[in-house]
GROMACS .gro file of C-alpha atoms in nm:
model
  289
    1UNK     CA    1 -12.228   0.467  -3.321
    2UNK     CA    2 -12.430   0.260  -3.534
    3UNK     CA    3 -12.289  -0.076  -3.436
    4UNK     CA    4 -12.248  -0.127  -3.099
    5UNK     CA    5 -12.046  -0.497  -3.149
    6UNK     CA    6 -12.071  -0.611  -2.757
    7UNK     CA    7 -12.450  -0.550  -2.778
    8UNK     CA    8 -12.487  -0.728  -3.119
    9UNK     CA    9 -12.295  -1.052  -2.950
   10UNK     CA   10 -12.431  -1.081  -2.659
   11UNK     CA   11 -12.792  -1.014  -2.724
   12UNK     CA   12 -13.032  -1.319  -2.737
   13UNK     CA   13 -13.149  -1.508  -3.022
   14UNK     CA   14 -13.440  -1.441  -3.157
   15UNK     CA   15 -13.684  -1.679  -3.249
   16UNK     CA   16 -14.033  -1.666  -3.512
   17UNK     CA   17 -14.262  -1.884  -3.642
   18UNK     CA   18 -14.243  -1.907  -4.046
   19UNK     CA   19 -14.524  -2.051  -4.208
   20UNK     CA   20 -14.545  -2.098  -4.636
   21UNK     CA   21 -14.773  -2.237  -4.902
   22UNK     CA   22 -14.745  -2.371  -5.246
   23UNK     CA   23 -14.810  -2.038  -5.352
   24UNK     CA   24 -14.516  -1.879  -5.173
   25UNK     CA   25 -14.279  -2.124  -5.310
   26UNK     CA   26 -14.433  -2.079  -5.693
   27UNK     CA   27 -14.420  -1.732  -5.634
   28UNK     CA   28 -14.020  -1.778  -5.516
   29UNK     CA   29 -13.956  -1.955  -5.837
   30UNK     CA   30 -14.122  -1.665  -6.060
   31UNK     CA   31 -13.864  -1.474  -5.868
   32UNK     CA   32 -13.599  -1.667  -6.002
   33UNK     CA   33 -13.702  -1.680  -6.340
   34UNK     CA   34 -13.887  -1.995  -6.379
   35UNK     CA   35 -14.188  -2.080  -6.607
   36UNK     CA   36 -14.052  -1.894  -6.944
   37UNK     CA   37 -14.121  -2.247  -7.086
   38UNK     CA   38 -14.378  -2.364  -6.923
   39UNK     CA   39 -14.471  -2.623  -7.200
   40UNK     CA   40 -14.153  -2.812  -7.080
   41UNK     CA   41 -14.257  -3.057  -6.800
   42UNK     CA   42 -13.989  -2.985  -6.623
   43UNK     CA   43 -14.018  -2.642  -6.586
   44UNK     CA   44 -14.373  -2.667  -6.513
   45UNK     CA   45 -14.274  -2.848  -6.201
   46UNK     CA   46 -14.117  -2.490  -6.058
   47UNK     CA   47 -14.421  -2.312  -6.116
   48UNK     CA   48 -14.745  -2.577  -6.071
   49UNK     CA   49 -14.872  -2.725  -5.784
   50UNK     CA   50 -14.868  -3.089  -5.926
   51UNK     CA   51 -14.569  -3.224  -5.822
   52UNK     CA   52 -14.418  -2.879  -5.729
   53UNK     CA   53 -14.023  -2.889  -5.652
   54UNK     CA   54 -13.843  -2.687  -5.360
   55UNK     CA   55 -13.522  -2.562  -5.383
   56UNK     CA   56 -13.289  -2.571  -5.106
   57UNK     CA   57 -13.275  -2.167  -5.138
   58UNK     CA   58 -13.640  -2.157  -5.073
   59UNK     CA   59 -13.501  -2.142  -4.662
   60UNK     CA   60 -13.398  -1.786  -4.776
   61UNK     CA   61 -13.752  -1.668  -4.763
   62UNK     CA   62 -13.964  -1.886  -4.601
   63UNK     CA   63 -14.221  -1.748  -4.394
   64UNK     CA   64 -14.174  -1.403  -4.547
   65UNK     CA   65 -14.309  -1.171  -4.831
   66UNK     CA   66 -14.630  -1.047  -4.920
   67UNK     CA   67 -14.813  -1.414  -4.733
   68UNK     CA   68 -14.655  -1.323  -4.409
   69UNK     CA   69 -14.790  -0.997  -4.437
   70UNK     CA   70 -14.502  -0.742  -4.521
   71UNK     CA   71 -14.566  -0.384  -4.650
   72UNK     CA   72 -14.269  -0.179  -4.618
   73UNK     CA   73 -13.900  -0.290  -4.596
   74UNK     CA   74 -13.765  -0.478  -4.200
   75UNK     CA   75 -13.469  -0.277  -4.251
   76UNK     CA   76 -13.208  -0.373  -3.984
   77UNK     CA   77 -13.368  -0.471  -3.689
   78UNK     CA   78 -13.077  -0.672  -3.446
   79UNK     CA   79 -13.042  -0.568  -3.157
   80UNK     CA   80 -12.690  -0.324  -3.129
   81UNK     CA   81 -12.755  -0.283  -3.477
   82UNK     CA   82 -12.877   0.042  -3.695
   83UNK     CA   83 -12.753   0.100  -4.013
   84UNK     CA   84 -12.941   0.304  -4.334
   85UNK     CA   85 -13.063   0.042  -4.593
   86UNK     CA   86 -12.846   0.255  -4.809
   87UNK     CA   87 -12.544   0.133  -4.664
   88UNK     CA   88 -12.590  -0.237  -4.691
   89UNK     CA   89 -12.535  -0.486  -4.918
   90UNK     CA   90 -12.521  -0.864  -4.920
   91UNK     CA   91 -12.186  -0.955  -4.872
   92UNK     CA   92 -12.199  -1.345  -4.879
   93UNK     CA   93 -12.410  -1.635  -4.823
   94UNK     CA   94 -12.372  -2.000  -4.752
   95UNK     CA   95 -12.665  -2.256  -4.669
   96UNK     CA   96 -12.701  -2.603  -4.504
   97UNK     CA   97 -12.948  -2.856  -4.594
   98UNK     CA   98 -13.057  -3.118  -4.338
   99UNK     CA   99 -13.364  -3.228  -4.468
  100UNK     CA  100 -13.584  -3.195  -4.775
  101UNK     CA  101 -13.823  -2.862  -4.763
  102UNK     CA  102 -14.187  -2.915  -4.809
  103UNK     CA  103 -14.371  -2.733  -5.026
  104UNK     CA  104 -14.643  -2.639  -4.783
  105UNK     CA  105 -14.493  -2.617  -4.413
  106UNK     CA  106 -14.413  -2.470  -4.086
  107UNK     CA  107 -14.058  -2.422  -3.883
  108UNK     CA  108 -13.949  -2.231  -3.607
  109UNK     CA  109 -13.656  -2.002  -3.739
  110UNK     CA  110 -13.383  -1.908  -3.442
  111UNK     CA  111 -13.139  -1.603  -3.577
  112UNK     CA  112 -12.843  -1.414  -3.411
  113UNK     CA  113 -12.535  -1.181  -3.486
  114UNK     CA  114 -12.272  -1.487  -3.477
  115UNK     CA  115 -11.982  -1.187  -3.563
  116UNK     CA  116 -11.913  -0.846  -3.678
  117UNK     CA  117 -11.580  -0.807  -3.862
  118UNK     CA  118 -11.408  -0.492  -3.945
  119UNK     CA  119 -11.278  -0.403  -4.264
  120UNK     CA  120 -11.165  -0.065  -4.284
  121UNK     CA  121 -11.382   0.079  -4.467
  122UNK     CA  122 -11.676  -0.120  -4.409
  123UNK     CA  123 -11.813  -0.384  -4.111
  124UNK     CA  124 -11.971  -0.718  -4.197
  125UNK     CA  125 -12.236  -0.808  -4.028
  126UNK     CA  126 -12.223  -1.228  -3.964
  127UNK     CA  127 -12.640  -1.361  -3.918
  128UNK     CA  128 -12.691  -1.713  -3.850
  129UNK     CA  129 -13.004  -1.888  -3.839
  130UNK     CA  130 -13.126  -2.237  -3.824
  131UNK     CA  131 -13.469  -2.408  -3.858
  132UNK     CA  132 -13.632  -2.704  -3.688
  133UNK     CA  133 -13.995  -2.841  -3.774
  134UNK     CA  134 -14.271  -2.913  -3.562
  135UNK     CA  135 -14.094  -3.173  -3.365
  136UNK     CA  136 -13.739  -3.001  -3.331
  137UNK     CA  137 -13.617  -3.197  -3.640
  138UNK     CA  138 -13.315  -2.947  -3.821
  139UNK     CA  139 -13.439  -2.879  -4.133
  140UNK     CA  140 -13.189  -2.562  -4.235
  141UNK     CA  141 -12.885  -2.414  -4.113
  142UNK     CA  142 -12.756  -2.027  -4.295
  143UNK     CA  143 -12.506  -1.807  -4.238
  144UNK     CA  144 -12.563  -1.444  -4.405
  145UNK     CA  145 -12.273  -1.186  -4.492
  146UNK     CA  146 -12.402  -0.838  -4.467
  147UNK     CA  147 -12.156  -0.558  -4.567
  148UNK     CA  148 -12.197  -0.219  -4.382
  149UNK     CA  149 -12.022   0.068  -4.625
  150UNK     CA  150 -11.848   0.300  -4.403
  151UNK     CA  151 -11.935   0.163  -4.051
  152UNK     CA  152 -11.581  -0.006  -4.024
  153UNK     CA  153 -11.229   0.106  -3.827
  154UNK     CA  154 -11.351   0.016  -3.501
  155UNK     CA  155 -11.087  -0.180  -3.448
  156UNK     CA  156 -11.228  -0.533  -3.451
  157UNK     CA  157 -11.097  -0.860  -3.660
  158UNK     CA  158 -11.132  -0.855  -4.032
  159UNK     CA  159 -11.225  -1.227  -4.048
  160UNK     CA  160 -11.101  -1.520  -4.230
  161UNK     CA  161 -10.977  -1.528  -4.581
  162UNK     CA  162 -11.146  -1.754  -4.827
  163UNK     CA  163 -10.997  -1.864  -5.138
  164UNK     CA  164 -11.129  -1.772  -5.435
  165UNK     CA  165 -10.959  -1.988  -5.721
  166UNK     CA  166 -11.121  -2.172  -5.952
  167UNK     CA  167 -10.989  -2.523  -6.084
  168UNK     CA  168 -10.701  -2.426  -6.390
  169UNK     CA  169 -10.894  -2.628  -6.632
  170UNK     CA  170 -11.174  -2.588  -6.840
  171UNK     CA  171 -11.541  -2.530  -6.671
  172UNK     CA  172 -11.713  -2.897  -6.679
  173UNK     CA  173 -12.029  -2.712  -6.814
  174UNK     CA  174 -12.171  -2.380  -6.857
  175UNK     CA  175 -12.517  -2.293  -6.736
  176UNK     CA  176 -12.670  -2.041  -6.917
  177UNK     CA  177 -12.995  -1.810  -6.718
  178UNK     CA  178 -13.134  -1.495  -6.864
  179UNK     CA  179 -13.339  -1.232  -6.641
  180UNK     CA  180 -13.612  -1.076  -6.712
  181UNK     CA  181 -13.661  -0.684  -6.675
  182UNK     CA  182 -13.941  -0.688  -6.441
  183UNK     CA  183 -13.746  -0.993  -6.214
  184UNK     CA  184 -13.652  -0.781  -5.920
  185UNK     CA  185 -13.996  -0.641  -5.906
  186UNK     CA  186 -14.110  -1.016  -5.889
  187UNK     CA  187 -13.824  -1.168  -5.649
  188UNK     CA  188 -13.886  -0.873  -5.388
  189UNK     CA  189 -14.233  -1.007  -5.308
  190UNK     CA  190 -14.104  -1.265  -5.152
  191UNK     CA  191 -14.002  -1.070  -4.861
  192UNK     CA  192 -13.642  -0.818  -4.931
  193UNK     CA  193 -13.853  -0.512  -4.977
  194UNK     CA  194 -13.529  -0.309  -5.006
  195UNK     CA  195 -13.657   0.007  -5.239
  196UNK     CA  196 -13.265  -0.040  -5.416
  197UNK     CA  197 -13.463  -0.310  -5.590
  198UNK     CA  198 -13.739  -0.131  -5.704
  199UNK     CA  199 -13.699   0.284  -5.692
  200UNK     CA  200 -13.492   0.392  -5.950
  201UNK     CA  201 -13.427   0.757  -5.716
  202UNK     CA  202 -13.367   0.511  -5.408
  203UNK     CA  203 -13.102   0.301  -5.619
  204UNK     CA  204 -12.889   0.638  -5.730
  205UNK     CA  205 -12.862   0.768  -5.414
  206UNK     CA  206 -12.720   0.425  -5.309
  207UNK     CA  207 -12.476   0.483  -5.615
  208UNK     CA  208 -12.641   0.227  -5.898
  209UNK     CA  209 -12.741   0.361  -6.259
  210UNK     CA  210 -13.048   0.186  -6.167
  211UNK     CA  211 -13.239  -0.099  -5.937
  212UNK     CA  212 -13.058  -0.406  -5.895
  213UNK     CA  213 -13.135  -0.761  -5.878
  214UNK     CA  214 -13.130  -0.905  -5.529
  215UNK     CA  215 -12.838  -1.111  -5.435
  216UNK     CA  216 -13.061  -1.378  -5.268
  217UNK     CA  217 -13.213  -1.367  -5.651
  218UNK     CA  218 -12.835  -1.445  -5.832
  219UNK     CA  219 -12.810  -1.708  -5.588
  220UNK     CA  220 -13.155  -1.916  -5.666
  221UNK     CA  221 -13.095  -1.827  -5.987
  222UNK     CA  222 -12.844  -2.048  -5.998
  223UNK     CA  223 -12.914  -2.304  -5.763
  224UNK     CA  224 -13.195  -2.345  -5.980
  225UNK     CA  225 -13.005  -2.362  -6.303
  226UNK     CA  226 -12.771  -2.661  -6.134
  227UNK     CA  227 -13.022  -2.861  -6.032
  228UNK     CA  228 -13.142  -2.845  -6.396
  229UNK     CA  229 -12.874  -2.917  -6.547
  230UNK     CA  230 -12.637  -3.125  -6.353
  231UNK     CA  231 -12.871  -3.270  -6.059
  232UNK     CA  232 -13.157  -3.436  -6.302
  233UNK     CA  233 -13.413  -3.136  -6.158
  234UNK     CA  234 -13.385  -3.306  -5.822
  235UNK     CA  235 -13.325  -3.035  -5.567
  236UNK     CA  236 -13.309  -3.260  -5.238
  237UNK     CA  237 -12.968  -3.399  -5.425
  238UNK     CA  238 -12.840  -3.031  -5.308
  239UNK     CA  239 -12.623  -3.046  -4.956
  240UNK     CA  240 -12.502  -2.736  -4.948
  241UNK     CA  241 -12.402  -2.411  -5.107
  242UNK     CA  242 -12.186  -2.118  -5.004
  243UNK     CA  243 -12.106  -1.826  -5.231
  244UNK     CA  244 -11.984  -1.445  -5.204
  245UNK     CA  245 -12.178  -1.161  -5.399
  246UNK     CA  246 -11.873  -1.006  -5.646
  247UNK     CA  247 -12.072  -0.777  -5.785
  248UNK     CA  248 -12.494  -0.637  -5.884
  249UNK     CA  249 -12.666  -0.774  -6.178
  250UNK     CA  250 -12.927  -0.576  -6.325
  251UNK     CA  251 -13.237  -0.704  -6.402
  252UNK     CA  252 -13.269  -0.816  -6.794
  253UNK     CA  253 -12.915  -0.937  -6.786
  254UNK     CA  254 -12.769  -1.296  -6.787
  255UNK     CA  255 -12.651  -1.512  -6.528
  256UNK     CA  256 -12.361  -1.758  -6.664
  257UNK     CA  257 -12.227  -2.013  -6.470
  258UNK     CA  258 -11.907  -2.192  -6.494
  259UNK     CA  259 -11.931  -2.516  -6.290
  260UNK     CA  260 -11.641  -2.724  -6.207
  261UNK     CA  261 -11.704  -3.100  -6.069
  262UNK     CA  262 -11.483  -3.277  -5.840
  263UNK     CA  263 -11.714  -3.557  -5.704
  264UNK     CA  264 -11.996  -3.458  -5.497
  265UNK     CA  265 -11.830  -3.111  -5.482
  266UNK     CA  266 -11.904  -2.840  -5.722
  267UNK     CA  267 -11.692  -2.495  -5.750
  268UNK     CA  268 -11.886  -2.229  -5.930
  269UNK     CA  269 -11.849  -1.890  -6.056
  270UNK     CA  270 -12.091  -1.693  -6.234
  271UNK     CA  271 -12.017  -1.365  -6.455
  272UNK     CA  272 -12.215  -1.134  -6.669
  273UNK     CA  273 -12.107  -1.174  -7.024
  274UNK     CA  274 -12.319  -0.868  -7.106
  275UNK     CA  275 -12.075  -0.685  -6.892
  276UNK     CA  276 -11.784  -0.853  -7.022
  277UNK     CA  277 -11.781  -1.107  -6.773
  278UNK     CA  278 -11.801  -0.939  -6.467
  279UNK     CA  279 -11.786  -1.184  -6.122
  280UNK     CA  280 -12.127  -1.184  -5.994
  281UNK     CA  281 -12.087  -1.508  -5.743
  282UNK     CA  282 -11.746  -1.600  -5.651
  283UNK     CA  283 -11.627  -1.847  -5.374
  284UNK     CA  284 -11.943  -2.031  -5.461
  285UNK     CA  285 -11.892  -2.435  -5.354
  286UNK     CA  286 -12.196  -2.686  -5.337
  287UNK     CA  287 -12.181  -3.037  -5.216
  288UNK     CA  288 -12.401  -3.261  -5.388
  289UNK     CA  289 -12.544  -3.597  -5.385
   0.00000   0.00000   0.00000
Protein backbone atom coordinates (compact mmCIF):
# COMPACT_ATOMS: atom_id res chain seq x y z
CA UNK A 1 0.00 0.00 0.00
CA UNK A 2 1.52 3.37 -0.99
CA UNK A 3 0.30 4.93 2.30
CA UNK A 4 1.11 3.25 5.61
CA UNK A 5 -1.04 5.44 7.88
CA UNK A 6 0.40 4.14 11.15
CA UNK A 7 4.00 4.61 9.99
CA UNK A 8 3.24 8.11 8.69
CA UNK A 9 1.63 9.28 11.92
CA UNK A 10 4.19 7.65 14.21
CA UNK A 11 7.25 9.05 12.46
CA UNK A 12 9.31 11.67 14.25
CA UNK A 13 9.29 15.17 12.72
CA UNK A 14 11.87 15.86 10.06
CA UNK A 15 13.96 18.98 10.66
CA UNK A 16 15.82 21.07 8.11
CA UNK A 17 17.68 24.35 8.09
CA UNK A 18 16.37 26.89 5.59
CA UNK A 19 18.33 29.86 4.28
CA UNK A 20 17.10 32.48 1.83
CA UNK A 21 18.29 35.72 0.27
CA UNK A 22 16.71 38.80 -1.26
CA UNK A 23 17.11 37.17 -4.67
CA UNK A 24 14.96 34.23 -3.56
CA UNK A 25 12.26 36.65 -2.41
CA UNK A 26 12.36 38.61 -5.67
CA UNK A 27 12.22 35.40 -7.74
CA UNK A 28 9.18 34.30 -5.73
CA UNK A 29 7.47 37.63 -6.41
CA UNK A 30 8.19 37.34 -10.14
CA UNK A 31 6.54 33.92 -10.02
CA UNK A 32 3.44 35.64 -8.61
CA UNK A 33 3.39 38.05 -11.54
CA UNK A 34 4.87 41.04 -9.71
CA UNK A 35 6.77 43.75 -11.56
CA UNK A 36 4.62 44.05 -14.68
CA UNK A 37 4.46 47.80 -14.04
CA UNK A 38 7.87 48.32 -12.48
CA UNK A 39 7.56 52.11 -12.83
CA UNK A 40 4.89 52.01 -10.12
CA UNK A 41 6.75 52.60 -6.81
CA UNK A 42 4.36 50.27 -4.98
CA UNK A 43 4.96 47.45 -7.46
CA UNK A 44 8.71 48.07 -7.48
CA UNK A 45 8.74 47.27 -3.77
CA UNK A 46 8.07 43.63 -4.66
CA UNK A 47 10.87 43.22 -7.21
CA UNK A 48 13.73 45.52 -6.12
CA UNK A 49 15.95 44.96 -3.11
CA UNK A 50 15.59 48.57 -1.94
CA UNK A 51 12.83 48.46 0.71
CA UNK A 52 11.93 44.94 -0.38
CA UNK A 53 8.66 43.64 1.08
CA UNK A 54 8.04 40.01 1.96
CA UNK A 55 4.51 38.53 2.00
CA UNK A 56 3.73 35.84 4.60
CA UNK A 57 3.15 33.32 1.80
CA UNK A 58 6.88 33.35 1.07
CA UNK A 59 7.02 30.93 4.00
CA UNK A 60 5.75 28.26 1.59
CA UNK A 61 9.01 28.32 -0.41
CA UNK A 62 11.62 29.66 2.05
CA UNK A 63 14.88 27.75 1.73
CA UNK A 64 13.81 25.87 -1.40
CA UNK A 65 14.37 26.22 -5.14
CA UNK A 66 17.38 27.00 -7.25
CA UNK A 67 19.35 28.67 -4.46
CA UNK A 68 19.00 25.49 -2.40
CA UNK A 69 20.48 23.46 -5.26
CA UNK A 70 17.24 21.66 -6.19
CA UNK A 71 17.35 20.39 -9.77
CA UNK A 72 14.64 17.70 -9.82
CA UNK A 73 11.22 17.08 -8.29
CA UNK A 74 11.45 16.08 -4.64
CA UNK A 75 8.49 13.68 -4.80
CA UNK A 76 6.54 12.65 -1.74
CA UNK A 77 9.49 11.96 0.55
CA UNK A 78 7.47 11.36 3.71
CA UNK A 79 7.62 8.41 6.14
CA UNK A 80 5.10 5.73 5.22
CA UNK A 81 4.09 7.48 1.98
CA UNK A 82 5.10 6.51 -1.56
CA UNK A 83 2.89 8.12 -4.21
CA UNK A 84 3.43 8.94 -7.90
CA UNK A 85 3.45 12.70 -8.53
CA UNK A 86 0.71 12.21 -11.15
CA UNK A 87 -1.69 11.14 -8.41
CA UNK A 88 -1.35 14.11 -6.08
CA UNK A 89 -2.88 17.57 -5.97
CA UNK A 90 -2.64 20.34 -3.43
CA UNK A 91 -6.03 20.28 -1.68
CA UNK A 92 -5.76 23.04 0.92
CA UNK A 93 -3.40 25.34 2.76
CA UNK A 94 -3.36 27.33 5.98
CA UNK A 95 -0.69 29.65 7.32
CA UNK A 96 -0.28 31.59 10.57
CA UNK A 97 2.40 34.26 10.80
CA UNK A 98 4.04 34.84 14.20
CA UNK A 99 6.62 37.44 13.19
CA UNK A 100 7.55 39.36 10.01
CA UNK A 101 9.63 37.32 7.57
CA UNK A 102 12.96 39.05 6.83
CA UNK A 103 14.05 39.60 3.23
CA UNK A 104 17.12 37.46 3.96
CA UNK A 105 17.43 35.03 6.81
CA UNK A 106 17.49 31.52 8.21
CA UNK A 107 15.00 29.30 9.97
CA UNK A 108 14.72 25.80 11.41
CA UNK A 109 11.67 24.08 9.92
CA UNK A 110 10.09 20.99 11.48
CA UNK A 111 7.66 18.89 9.41
CA UNK A 112 5.38 16.01 10.33
CA UNK A 113 2.37 14.13 8.99
CA UNK A 114 -0.36 15.27 11.36
CA UNK A 115 -3.24 13.23 9.90
CA UNK A 116 -4.39 11.11 6.97
CA UNK A 117 -8.06 11.36 5.98
CA UNK A 118 -10.02 8.82 3.96
CA UNK A 119 -12.15 10.48 1.27
CA UNK A 120 -13.16 7.21 -0.39
CA UNK A 121 -11.62 7.64 -3.84
CA UNK A 122 -8.72 9.64 -2.41
CA UNK A 123 -6.66 10.14 0.71
CA UNK A 124 -5.79 13.53 2.17
CA UNK A 125 -2.38 13.80 3.82
CA UNK A 126 -2.16 16.66 6.32
CA UNK A 127 1.42 17.91 6.54
CA UNK A 128 2.19 20.41 9.31
CA UNK A 129 5.29 22.60 9.47
CA UNK A 130 6.60 25.05 12.02
CA UNK A 131 9.52 27.46 11.69
CA UNK A 132 11.64 29.23 14.30
CA UNK A 133 14.49 31.71 13.95
CA UNK A 134 18.06 31.27 15.19
CA UNK A 135 16.99 32.19 18.74
CA UNK A 136 14.06 29.79 18.80
CA UNK A 137 11.39 32.44 18.29
CA UNK A 138 8.37 31.26 16.24
CA UNK A 139 8.19 32.64 12.70
CA UNK A 140 5.29 30.76 11.14
CA UNK A 141 3.24 27.57 11.19
CA UNK A 142 1.41 26.07 8.24
CA UNK A 143 -0.72 23.07 7.37
CA UNK A 144 -0.82 21.59 3.87
CA UNK A 145 -3.53 19.20 2.68
CA UNK A 146 -2.27 16.90 -0.08
CA UNK A 147 -4.96 15.15 -2.12
CA UNK A 148 -3.79 11.69 -3.25
CA UNK A 149 -6.10 10.31 -5.93
CA UNK A 150 -6.89 6.61 -5.77
CA UNK A 151 -5.39 6.16 -2.30
CA UNK A 152 -8.58 6.25 -0.19
CA UNK A 153 -10.89 3.47 0.94
CA UNK A 154 -8.69 2.26 3.81
CA UNK A 155 -11.37 2.78 6.47
CA UNK A 156 -10.01 5.95 8.05
CA UNK A 157 -11.87 9.06 9.22
CA UNK A 158 -13.04 11.48 6.53
CA UNK A 159 -11.78 14.62 8.26
CA UNK A 160 -13.69 17.75 9.30
CA UNK A 161 -16.36 19.47 7.26
CA UNK A 162 -15.70 23.15 6.63
CA UNK A 163 -18.31 25.57 5.29
CA UNK A 164 -17.56 27.21 1.95
CA UNK A 165 -20.40 29.74 2.27
CA UNK A 166 -19.71 33.40 1.56
CA UNK A 167 -21.84 36.31 2.87
CA UNK A 168 -25.20 36.80 1.15
CA UNK A 169 -24.40 40.31 -0.06
CA UNK A 170 -22.31 41.94 -2.71
CA UNK A 171 -18.56 41.71 -2.19
CA UNK A 172 -16.90 44.74 -0.62
CA UNK A 173 -14.05 44.55 -3.11
CA UNK A 174 -13.15 42.60 -6.24
CA UNK A 175 -9.44 42.21 -7.02
CA UNK A 176 -8.30 41.23 -10.53
CA UNK A 177 -4.96 39.44 -11.01
CA UNK A 178 -3.90 38.50 -14.56
CA UNK A 179 -1.29 35.76 -14.96
CA UNK A 180 1.25 35.36 -17.73
CA UNK A 181 1.69 32.31 -19.99
CA UNK A 182 5.20 31.73 -18.60
CA UNK A 183 4.26 32.19 -14.95
CA UNK A 184 4.34 28.54 -13.88
CA UNK A 185 7.81 28.19 -15.40
CA UNK A 186 9.03 31.08 -13.26
CA UNK A 187 7.23 30.04 -10.09
CA UNK A 188 8.62 26.49 -10.19
CA UNK A 189 12.14 27.91 -9.73
CA UNK A 190 11.11 28.74 -6.16
CA UNK A 191 10.97 25.05 -5.30
CA UNK A 192 8.08 23.04 -6.77
CA UNK A 193 9.61 21.29 -9.80
CA UNK A 194 6.67 18.92 -10.34
CA UNK A 195 6.56 18.45 -14.14
CA UNK A 196 2.78 18.92 -13.97
CA UNK A 197 3.55 22.64 -14.15
CA UNK A 198 5.93 22.51 -17.14
CA UNK A 199 5.68 19.33 -19.22
CA UNK A 200 2.65 19.15 -21.57
CA UNK A 201 2.93 15.38 -21.96
CA UNK A 202 3.11 14.83 -18.21
CA UNK A 203 0.13 17.16 -17.66
CA UNK A 204 -1.91 15.18 -20.22
CA UNK A 205 -1.20 11.88 -18.47
CA UNK A 206 -2.32 13.53 -15.21
CA UNK A 207 -5.65 14.49 -16.79
CA UNK A 208 -5.09 18.13 -17.75
CA UNK A 209 -5.19 19.82 -21.15
CA UNK A 210 -1.81 21.44 -20.51
CA UNK A 211 0.48 22.37 -17.58
CA UNK A 212 -1.34 24.13 -14.74
CA UNK A 213 -0.26 26.90 -12.40
CA UNK A 214 0.80 25.78 -8.93
CA UNK A 215 -1.88 25.97 -6.28
CA UNK A 216 0.56 27.81 -4.02
CA UNK A 217 1.15 30.33 -6.81
CA UNK A 218 -2.60 31.12 -6.82
CA UNK A 219 -2.41 31.30 -3.01
CA UNK A 220 0.42 33.83 -3.17
CA UNK A 221 -1.21 35.83 -5.98
CA UNK A 222 -4.36 36.30 -3.91
CA UNK A 223 -2.32 37.26 -0.83
CA UNK A 224 -0.41 39.89 -2.81
CA UNK A 225 -3.66 41.22 -4.32
CA UNK A 226 -5.16 41.66 -0.85
CA UNK A 227 -2.00 43.33 0.50
CA UNK A 228 -1.95 45.75 -2.44
CA UNK A 229 -5.69 46.36 -2.59
CA UNK A 230 -6.79 46.34 1.06
CA UNK A 231 -3.80 46.46 3.42
CA UNK A 232 -2.04 49.60 2.14
CA UNK A 233 0.78 47.50 0.70
CA UNK A 234 1.88 46.29 4.15
CA UNK A 235 2.27 42.47 4.18
CA UNK A 236 2.89 42.43 7.95
CA UNK A 237 -0.79 43.25 8.50
CA UNK A 238 -1.73 39.72 7.45
CA UNK A 239 -1.93 37.32 10.40
CA UNK A 240 -3.31 34.10 8.90
CA UNK A 241 -4.65 32.78 5.60
CA UNK A 242 -6.44 29.49 4.93
CA UNK A 243 -7.91 28.18 1.65
CA UNK A 244 -9.13 25.11 -0.21
CA UNK A 245 -7.95 24.60 -3.79
CA UNK A 246 -11.18 24.01 -5.70
CA UNK A 247 -9.98 24.16 -9.28
CA UNK A 248 -6.93 24.57 -11.47
CA UNK A 249 -5.75 27.73 -13.19
CA UNK A 250 -3.87 27.64 -16.49
CA UNK A 251 -1.03 30.14 -16.97
CA UNK A 252 -2.34 33.15 -18.88
CA UNK A 253 -5.76 33.06 -17.20
CA UNK A 254 -7.04 35.55 -14.61
CA UNK A 255 -7.75 35.24 -10.91
CA UNK A 256 -10.71 37.35 -9.80
CA UNK A 257 -10.95 37.56 -6.01
CA UNK A 258 -14.13 38.73 -4.30
CA UNK A 259 -13.58 40.00 -0.74
CA UNK A 260 -16.10 40.39 2.07
CA UNK A 261 -14.82 42.26 5.11
CA UNK A 262 -16.07 41.83 8.69
CA UNK A 263 -13.74 43.76 10.96
CA UNK A 264 -10.34 42.04 10.84
CA UNK A 265 -11.73 38.96 9.12
CA UNK A 266 -11.78 38.71 5.32
CA UNK A 267 -13.76 36.05 3.49
CA UNK A 268 -12.45 35.44 -0.03
CA UNK A 269 -13.56 33.61 -3.16
CA UNK A 270 -11.18 33.42 -6.13
CA UNK A 271 -12.56 32.41 -9.53
CA UNK A 272 -11.46 32.25 -13.18
CA UNK A 273 -13.55 34.61 -15.36
CA UNK A 274 -12.26 33.04 -18.60
CA UNK A 275 -14.02 29.81 -17.57
CA UNK A 276 -17.37 31.27 -16.52
CA UNK A 277 -16.33 31.99 -12.96
CA UNK A 278 -15.07 28.51 -12.10
CA UNK A 279 -13.89 28.49 -8.46
CA UNK A 280 -10.14 28.29 -7.91
CA UNK A 281 -9.79 29.09 -4.18
CA UNK A 282 -12.71 28.50 -1.80
CA UNK A 283 -13.20 28.22 1.99
CA UNK A 284 -10.80 31.18 2.06
CA UNK A 285 -10.41 33.22 5.25
CA UNK A 286 -7.74 35.79 6.06
CA UNK A 287 -7.22 37.45 9.45
CA UNK A 288 -5.63 40.89 9.25
CA UNK A 289 -4.56 43.73 11.49
